[in-house]
Coordinates of C-alpha atoms and ligand atoms in Angstrom, one line a residue:
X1 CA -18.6 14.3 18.7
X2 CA -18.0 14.4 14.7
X3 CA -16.9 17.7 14.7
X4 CA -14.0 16.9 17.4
X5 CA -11.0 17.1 15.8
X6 CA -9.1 13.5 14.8
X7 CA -5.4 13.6 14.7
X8 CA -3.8 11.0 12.6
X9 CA -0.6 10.2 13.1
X10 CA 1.4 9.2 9.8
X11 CA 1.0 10.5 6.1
X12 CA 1.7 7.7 4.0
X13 CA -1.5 6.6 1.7
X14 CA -3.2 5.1 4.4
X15 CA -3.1 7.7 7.2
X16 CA -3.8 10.8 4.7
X17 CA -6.7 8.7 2.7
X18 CA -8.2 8.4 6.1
X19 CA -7.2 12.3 6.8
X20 CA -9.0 12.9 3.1
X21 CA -12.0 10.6 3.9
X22 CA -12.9 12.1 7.2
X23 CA -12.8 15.6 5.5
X24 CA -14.9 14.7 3.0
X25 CA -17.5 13.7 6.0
X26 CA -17.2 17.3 7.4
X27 CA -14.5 16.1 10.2
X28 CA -12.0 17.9 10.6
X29 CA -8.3 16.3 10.8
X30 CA -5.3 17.4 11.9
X31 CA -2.3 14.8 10.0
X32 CA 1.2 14.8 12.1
X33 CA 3.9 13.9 9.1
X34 CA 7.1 12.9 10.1
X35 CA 10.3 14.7 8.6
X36 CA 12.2 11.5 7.8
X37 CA 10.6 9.8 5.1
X38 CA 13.1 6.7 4.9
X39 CA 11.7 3.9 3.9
X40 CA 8.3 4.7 3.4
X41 CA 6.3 2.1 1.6
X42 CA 4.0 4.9 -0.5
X43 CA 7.5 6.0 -2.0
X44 CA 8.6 2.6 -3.3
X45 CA 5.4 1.1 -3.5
X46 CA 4.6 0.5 -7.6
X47 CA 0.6 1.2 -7.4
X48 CA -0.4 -2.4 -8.7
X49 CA -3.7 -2.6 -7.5
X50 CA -4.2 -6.3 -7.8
X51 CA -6.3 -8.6 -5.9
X52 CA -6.4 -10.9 -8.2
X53 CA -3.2 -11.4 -9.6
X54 CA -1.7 -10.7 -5.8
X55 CA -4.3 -12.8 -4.5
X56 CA -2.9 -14.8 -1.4
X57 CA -4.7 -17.7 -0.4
X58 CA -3.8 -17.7 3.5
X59 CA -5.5 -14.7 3.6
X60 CA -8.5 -14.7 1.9
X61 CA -10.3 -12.4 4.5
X62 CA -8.5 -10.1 2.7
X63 CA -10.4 -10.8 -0.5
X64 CA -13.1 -8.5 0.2
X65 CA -11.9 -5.3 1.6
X66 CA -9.5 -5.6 -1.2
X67 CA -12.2 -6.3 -4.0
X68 CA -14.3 -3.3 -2.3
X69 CA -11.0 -0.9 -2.0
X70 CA -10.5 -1.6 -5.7
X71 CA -14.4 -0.6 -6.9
X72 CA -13.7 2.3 -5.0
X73 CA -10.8 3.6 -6.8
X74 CA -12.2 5.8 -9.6
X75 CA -14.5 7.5 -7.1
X76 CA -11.6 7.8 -4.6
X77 CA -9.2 9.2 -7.5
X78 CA -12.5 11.8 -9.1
X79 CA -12.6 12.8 -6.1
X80 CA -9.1 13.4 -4.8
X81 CA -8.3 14.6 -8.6
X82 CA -10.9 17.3 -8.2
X83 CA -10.1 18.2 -4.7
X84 CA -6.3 18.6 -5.6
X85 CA -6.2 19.7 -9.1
X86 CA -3.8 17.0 -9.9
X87 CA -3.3 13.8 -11.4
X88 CA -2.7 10.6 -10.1
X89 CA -1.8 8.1 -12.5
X90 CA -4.6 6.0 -12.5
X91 CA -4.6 3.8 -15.5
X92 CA -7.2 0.4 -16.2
X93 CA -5.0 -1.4 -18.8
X94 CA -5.3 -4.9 -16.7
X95 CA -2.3 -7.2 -16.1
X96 CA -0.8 -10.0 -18.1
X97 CA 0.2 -12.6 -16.2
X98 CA 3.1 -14.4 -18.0
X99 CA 4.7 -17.3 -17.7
X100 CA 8.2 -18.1 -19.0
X101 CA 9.1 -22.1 -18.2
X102 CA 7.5 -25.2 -17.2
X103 CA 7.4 -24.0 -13.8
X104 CA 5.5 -20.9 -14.1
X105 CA 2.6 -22.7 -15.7
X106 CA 2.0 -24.7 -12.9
X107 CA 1.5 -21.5 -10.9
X108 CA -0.6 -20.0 -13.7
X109 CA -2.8 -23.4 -13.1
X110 CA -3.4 -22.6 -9.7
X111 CA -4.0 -18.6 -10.0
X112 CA -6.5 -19.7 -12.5
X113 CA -8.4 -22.5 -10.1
X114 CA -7.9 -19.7 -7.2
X115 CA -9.5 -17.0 -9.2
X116 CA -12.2 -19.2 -10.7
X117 CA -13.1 -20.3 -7.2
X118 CA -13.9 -17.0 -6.1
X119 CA -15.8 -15.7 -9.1
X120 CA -12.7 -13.5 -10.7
X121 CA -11.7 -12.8 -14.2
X122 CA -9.2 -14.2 -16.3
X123 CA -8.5 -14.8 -19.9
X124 CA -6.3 -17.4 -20.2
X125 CA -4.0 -16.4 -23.1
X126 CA -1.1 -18.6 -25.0
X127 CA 2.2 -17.2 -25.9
X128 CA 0.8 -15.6 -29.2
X129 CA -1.8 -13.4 -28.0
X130 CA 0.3 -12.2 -25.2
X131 CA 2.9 -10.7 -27.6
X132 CA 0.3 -9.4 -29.6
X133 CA -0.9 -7.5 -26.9
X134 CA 3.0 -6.8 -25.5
X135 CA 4.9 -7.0 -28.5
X136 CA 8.3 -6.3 -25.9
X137 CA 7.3 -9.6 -24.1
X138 CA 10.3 -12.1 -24.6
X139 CA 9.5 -15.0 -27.3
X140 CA 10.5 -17.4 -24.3
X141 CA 6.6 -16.6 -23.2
X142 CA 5.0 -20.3 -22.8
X143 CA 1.4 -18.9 -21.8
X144 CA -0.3 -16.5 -19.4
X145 CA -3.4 -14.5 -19.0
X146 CA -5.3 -11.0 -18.9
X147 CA -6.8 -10.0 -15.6
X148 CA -8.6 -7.0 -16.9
X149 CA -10.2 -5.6 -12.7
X150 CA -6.1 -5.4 -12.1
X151 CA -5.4 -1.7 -12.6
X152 CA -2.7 0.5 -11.3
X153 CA -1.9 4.2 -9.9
X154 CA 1.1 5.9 -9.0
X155 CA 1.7 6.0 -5.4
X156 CA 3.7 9.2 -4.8
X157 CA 1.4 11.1 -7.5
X158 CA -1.6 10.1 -5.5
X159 CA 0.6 10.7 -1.8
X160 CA 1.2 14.7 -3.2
X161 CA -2.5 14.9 -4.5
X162 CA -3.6 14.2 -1.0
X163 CA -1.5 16.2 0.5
X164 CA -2.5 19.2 -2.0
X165 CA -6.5 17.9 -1.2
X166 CA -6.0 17.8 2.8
X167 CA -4.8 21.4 3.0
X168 CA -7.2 22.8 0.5
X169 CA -10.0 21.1 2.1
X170 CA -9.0 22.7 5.3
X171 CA -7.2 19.9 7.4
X172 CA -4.0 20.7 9.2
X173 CA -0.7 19.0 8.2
X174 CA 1.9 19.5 11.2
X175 CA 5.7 17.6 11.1
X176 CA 5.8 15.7 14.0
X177 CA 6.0 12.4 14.8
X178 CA 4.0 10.9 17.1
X179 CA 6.1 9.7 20.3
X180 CA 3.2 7.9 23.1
X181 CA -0.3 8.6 23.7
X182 CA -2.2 9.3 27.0
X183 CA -5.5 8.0 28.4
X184 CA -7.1 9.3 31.9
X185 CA -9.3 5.9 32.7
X186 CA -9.7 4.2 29.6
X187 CA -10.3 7.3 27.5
X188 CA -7.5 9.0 25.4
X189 CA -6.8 12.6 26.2
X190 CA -3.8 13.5 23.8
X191 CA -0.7 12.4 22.0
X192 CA 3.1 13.6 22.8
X193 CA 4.6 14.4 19.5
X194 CA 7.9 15.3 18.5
X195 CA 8.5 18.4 15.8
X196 CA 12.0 18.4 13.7
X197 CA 15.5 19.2 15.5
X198 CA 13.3 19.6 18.8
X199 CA 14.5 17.2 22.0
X200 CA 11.6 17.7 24.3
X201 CA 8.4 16.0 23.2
X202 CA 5.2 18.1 22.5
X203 CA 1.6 17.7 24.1
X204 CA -1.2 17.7 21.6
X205 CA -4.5 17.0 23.3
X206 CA -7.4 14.9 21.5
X207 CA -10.2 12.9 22.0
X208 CA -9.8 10.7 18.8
X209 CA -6.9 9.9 17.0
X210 CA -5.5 7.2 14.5
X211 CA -1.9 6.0 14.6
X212 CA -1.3 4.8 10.5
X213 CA 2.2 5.2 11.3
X214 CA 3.5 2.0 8.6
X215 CA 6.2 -0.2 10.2
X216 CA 7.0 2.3 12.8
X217 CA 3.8 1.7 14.6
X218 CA 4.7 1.1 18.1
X219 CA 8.2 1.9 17.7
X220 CA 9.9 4.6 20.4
X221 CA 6.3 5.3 21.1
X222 CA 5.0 5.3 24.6
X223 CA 2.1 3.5 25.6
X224 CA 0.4 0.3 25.6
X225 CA -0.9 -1.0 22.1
X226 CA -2.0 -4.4 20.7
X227 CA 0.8 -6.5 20.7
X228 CA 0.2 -6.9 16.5
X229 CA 3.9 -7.5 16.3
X230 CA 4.6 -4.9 13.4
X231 CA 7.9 -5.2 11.6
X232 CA 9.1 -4.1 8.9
X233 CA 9.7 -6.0 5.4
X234 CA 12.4 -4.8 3.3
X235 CA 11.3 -3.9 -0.3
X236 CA 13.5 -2.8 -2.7
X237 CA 12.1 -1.9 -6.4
X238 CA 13.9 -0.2 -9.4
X239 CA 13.5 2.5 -11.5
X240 CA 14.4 2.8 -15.4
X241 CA 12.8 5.1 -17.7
X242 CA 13.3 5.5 -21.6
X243 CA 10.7 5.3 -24.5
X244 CA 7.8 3.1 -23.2
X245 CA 8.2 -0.8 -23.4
X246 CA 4.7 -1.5 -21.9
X247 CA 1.5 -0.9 -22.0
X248 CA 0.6 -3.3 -19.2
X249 CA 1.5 -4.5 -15.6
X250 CA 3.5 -7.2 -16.5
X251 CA 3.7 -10.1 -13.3
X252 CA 5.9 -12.7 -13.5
X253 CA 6.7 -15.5 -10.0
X254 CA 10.1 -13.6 -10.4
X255 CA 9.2 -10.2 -10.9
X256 CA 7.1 -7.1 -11.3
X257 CA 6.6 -4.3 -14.0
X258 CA 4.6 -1.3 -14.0
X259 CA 4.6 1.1 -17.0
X260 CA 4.3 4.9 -16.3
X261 CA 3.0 7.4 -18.4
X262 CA 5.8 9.4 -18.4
X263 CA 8.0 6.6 -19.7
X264 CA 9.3 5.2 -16.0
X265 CA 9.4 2.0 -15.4
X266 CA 8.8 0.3 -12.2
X267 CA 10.5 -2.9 -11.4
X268 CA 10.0 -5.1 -8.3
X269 CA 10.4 -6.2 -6.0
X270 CA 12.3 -7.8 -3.2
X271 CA 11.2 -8.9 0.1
X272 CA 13.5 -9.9 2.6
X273 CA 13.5 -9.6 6.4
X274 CA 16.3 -6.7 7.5
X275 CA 14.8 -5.0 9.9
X276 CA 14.8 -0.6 9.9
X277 CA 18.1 -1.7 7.3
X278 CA 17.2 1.1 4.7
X279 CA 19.7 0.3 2.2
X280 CA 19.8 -1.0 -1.0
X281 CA 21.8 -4.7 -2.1
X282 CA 23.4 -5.4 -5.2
X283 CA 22.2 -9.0 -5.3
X284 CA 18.2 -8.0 -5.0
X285 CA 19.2 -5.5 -7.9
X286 CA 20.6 -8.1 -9.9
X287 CA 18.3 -10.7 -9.6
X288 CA 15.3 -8.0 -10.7
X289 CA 17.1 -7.2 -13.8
X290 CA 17.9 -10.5 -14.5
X291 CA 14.2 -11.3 -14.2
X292 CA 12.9 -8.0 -15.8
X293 CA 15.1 -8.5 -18.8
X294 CA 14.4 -12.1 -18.7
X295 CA 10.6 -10.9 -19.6
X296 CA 11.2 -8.0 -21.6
X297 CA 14.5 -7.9 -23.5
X298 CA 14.2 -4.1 -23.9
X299 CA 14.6 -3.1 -20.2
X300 CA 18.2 -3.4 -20.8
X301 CA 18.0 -0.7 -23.1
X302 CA 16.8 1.9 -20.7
X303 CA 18.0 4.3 -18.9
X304 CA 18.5 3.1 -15.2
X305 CA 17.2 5.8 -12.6
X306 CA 17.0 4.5 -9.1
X307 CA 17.0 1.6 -6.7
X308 CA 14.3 2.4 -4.0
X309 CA 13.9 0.7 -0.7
X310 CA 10.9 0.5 1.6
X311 CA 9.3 -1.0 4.7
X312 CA 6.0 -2.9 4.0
X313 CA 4.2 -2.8 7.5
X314 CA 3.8 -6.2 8.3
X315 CA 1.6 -7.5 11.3
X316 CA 2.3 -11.0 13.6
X317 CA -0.5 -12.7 11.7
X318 CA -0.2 -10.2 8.1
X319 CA -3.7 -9.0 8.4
X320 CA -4.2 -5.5 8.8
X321 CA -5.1 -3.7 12.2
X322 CA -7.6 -1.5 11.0
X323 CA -9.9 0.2 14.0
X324 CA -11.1 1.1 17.6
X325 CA -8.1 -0.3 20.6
X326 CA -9.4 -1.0 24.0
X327 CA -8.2 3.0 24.7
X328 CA -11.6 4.8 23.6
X329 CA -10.9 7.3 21.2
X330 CA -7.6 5.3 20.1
X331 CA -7.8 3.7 16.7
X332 CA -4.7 2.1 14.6
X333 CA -4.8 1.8 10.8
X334 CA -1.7 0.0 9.3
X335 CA -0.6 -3.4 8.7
X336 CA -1.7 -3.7 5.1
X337 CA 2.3 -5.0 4.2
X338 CA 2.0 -5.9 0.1
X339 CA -1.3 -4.3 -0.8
X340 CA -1.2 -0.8 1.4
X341 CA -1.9 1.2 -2.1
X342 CA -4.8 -1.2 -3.0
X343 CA -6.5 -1.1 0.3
X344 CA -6.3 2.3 0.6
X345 CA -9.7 3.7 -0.1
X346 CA -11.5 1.1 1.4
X347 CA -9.7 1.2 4.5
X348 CA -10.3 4.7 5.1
X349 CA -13.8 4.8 4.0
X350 CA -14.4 1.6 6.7
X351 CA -12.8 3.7 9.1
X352 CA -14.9 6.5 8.7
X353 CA -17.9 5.2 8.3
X354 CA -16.4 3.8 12.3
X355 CA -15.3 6.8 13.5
X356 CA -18.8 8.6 12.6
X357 CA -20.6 5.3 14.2
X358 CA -18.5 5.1 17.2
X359 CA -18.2 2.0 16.7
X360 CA -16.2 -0.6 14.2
X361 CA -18.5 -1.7 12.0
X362 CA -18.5 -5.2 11.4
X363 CA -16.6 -5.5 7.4
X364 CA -13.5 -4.7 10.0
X365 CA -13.8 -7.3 12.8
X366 CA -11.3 -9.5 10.8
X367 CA -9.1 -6.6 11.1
X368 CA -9.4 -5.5 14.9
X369 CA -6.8 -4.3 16.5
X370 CA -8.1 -6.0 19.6
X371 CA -7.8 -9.6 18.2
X372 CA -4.1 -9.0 19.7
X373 CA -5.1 -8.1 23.2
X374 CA -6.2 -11.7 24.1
X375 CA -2.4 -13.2 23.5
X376 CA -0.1 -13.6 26.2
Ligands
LIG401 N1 2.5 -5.2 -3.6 C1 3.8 -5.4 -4.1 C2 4.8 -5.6 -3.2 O1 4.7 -5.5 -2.0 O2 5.9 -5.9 -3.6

């Protein structure tokens, strides 16, 4: 069975690290990448990979796949680096945490009690030693900390490395977009997939595939899934560039920043409920300045790039659907809305180590697909 082909539909991080993981196992993939990439979350995404400081505490059953995903990161990126030739901006600077009123230090209390609870680390810092370490931070800075496990990488450098790593390592990368599946009894026997400026729909037969196909999942697709609800979240971030401010991920409650090596700046972000709306809004542009410049003074000085919108995936109950449908041979990977970069590697390796089982293996039944089958 593990050397029938899987087909994954989707090629955003989470469907090509699962494409990339399973290859690494000796399975071989084929990855169906749609044409229009509009809105994909990889491409705006900024790469924090923070459970800590993006810790949510409604949904602390995320807390460990995330704290797992994120041990696995310099692994994942050795091994994707070495598989690719390329780089993909992984850097292990830590966060600062900073907060800039009265306000903020109330949530700083709270992200400390959180993190404490759970065993995480955090320096608490006051306003002094956060300059030192970002001399660009605004002198408005009350207090903050240093989460040092809070790293980052760059999403669309690691999205190309994979691509490079899939190909070389032998998996097949069609464009196509998935459009239904079919089962004869309750097993799968292929997907119908569409291929650029083609009407008719193709058939691609399979005994296993995996539909990580982000906020689209379900969408003008044919056949019955979980009813997870997936929608899409509008995200819109910035891009400046200029001589680097930062040395850090800097978080604010208002805002985001993630330095670059190569001088970008990433600024973020909004999230706002628009449906498949792709465009950007001068009002979330605004109020990210005005809270990135509000932090660092500086960022008005640079040189303003882009404004980038995407679609975090976002399930009915915002868990993840990560594994094996009621369909055998059917499995859906997506759902991971704020933290699809973080969760990455330890998603896919989960998911393998299912697929080779045949069976979900139990670090995913908080994420199974099937928890949606039972609701009317
Ligand atoms: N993880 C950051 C965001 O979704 O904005």
């Amino acid at each position: 069975m593990n050397d029938t082909e899987v087909v994954i539909a989707g090629a955003g991080i989470i469907g090509l690290s699962v494409a990339f993981e399973l290859l690494e196992q000796g399975i071989p993939v084929r990855v169906l990448a749609p044409t229009d990439e509009t809105g994909t979350a990889t491409l705006t995404a900024a790469g924090m990979l923070a459970p800590v400081s993006e810790a949510d505490v409604e949904h602390a059953d995320l807390i460990p796949l995330a704290l797992d995903s994120l041990a696995r990161y310099p692994d994942f990126i050795r091994r994707v680096e070495a598989a690719s030739g390329m780089t993909c901006g992984y850097r292990s600077e830590g966060t600062l945490w900073v907060a800039l009123q009265r306000d903020h230090r109330a949530e700083l209390e709270h992200l400390l009690a959180f993190m404490a609870d759970r065993g995480m680390t955090a320096e608490r810092l006051d306003a002094r030693s956060l300059r030192k370490l970002e001399p660009a931070l605004s002198p408005r800075v009350v207090a903050g900390c240093r989460i040092p496990g809070d790293h980052q990488v760059d999403p669309r450098a690691l999205r190309e490395a994979l691509f490079t790593a899939i190909r070389l390592r032998g998996g097949q990368v069609d464009t196509a977009t998935a459009r239904g599946f079919h089962a004869a009894g309750e097993k799968l026997t292929g997907l119908w997939m569409q291929r650029p400026g083609q009407d008719e729909r193709e058939w691609l037969p399979c005994e296993r595939a995996v539909l990580a196909t982000g906020a689209w999942l379900g969408k003008d697709f044919e056949g019955a899934l979980p009813a997870c609800g997936m929608r899409p979240v509008w995200g819109q971030v910035i891009r400046v560039r200029g001589a680097p401010v930062l040395e850090h991920v800097i978080r604010t409650p208002d805002v985001y920043l993630v330095p670059r090596a190569d001088g970008r700046l990433i600024i973020g972000a909004s999230s706002e409920e628009r449906g498949f709306d792709a465009s950007a809004h001068a009002g979330a542009t605004y109020e990210l300045l005005r809270h990135a410049i509000a932090a660092v003074p500086e960022i008005a000085e640079l040189e303003f790039e882009a404004v980038s919108v995407g679609f975090r995936p976002a399930t009915r109950d915002h868990l993840p659907v990560i594994g094996a449908t009621a369909t055998v041979g059917l499995h859906l990977c997506g759902g991971h809305f704020r933290n699809g970069v973080l969760l990455a590697p330890g998603t896919a390796a989960a998911l393998a180590r299912s697929l080779t089982a045949g069976r979900d293996t139990p670090e995913l039944a908080p994420f199974s697909p099937r928890r949606f089958e039972t609701v009317t």
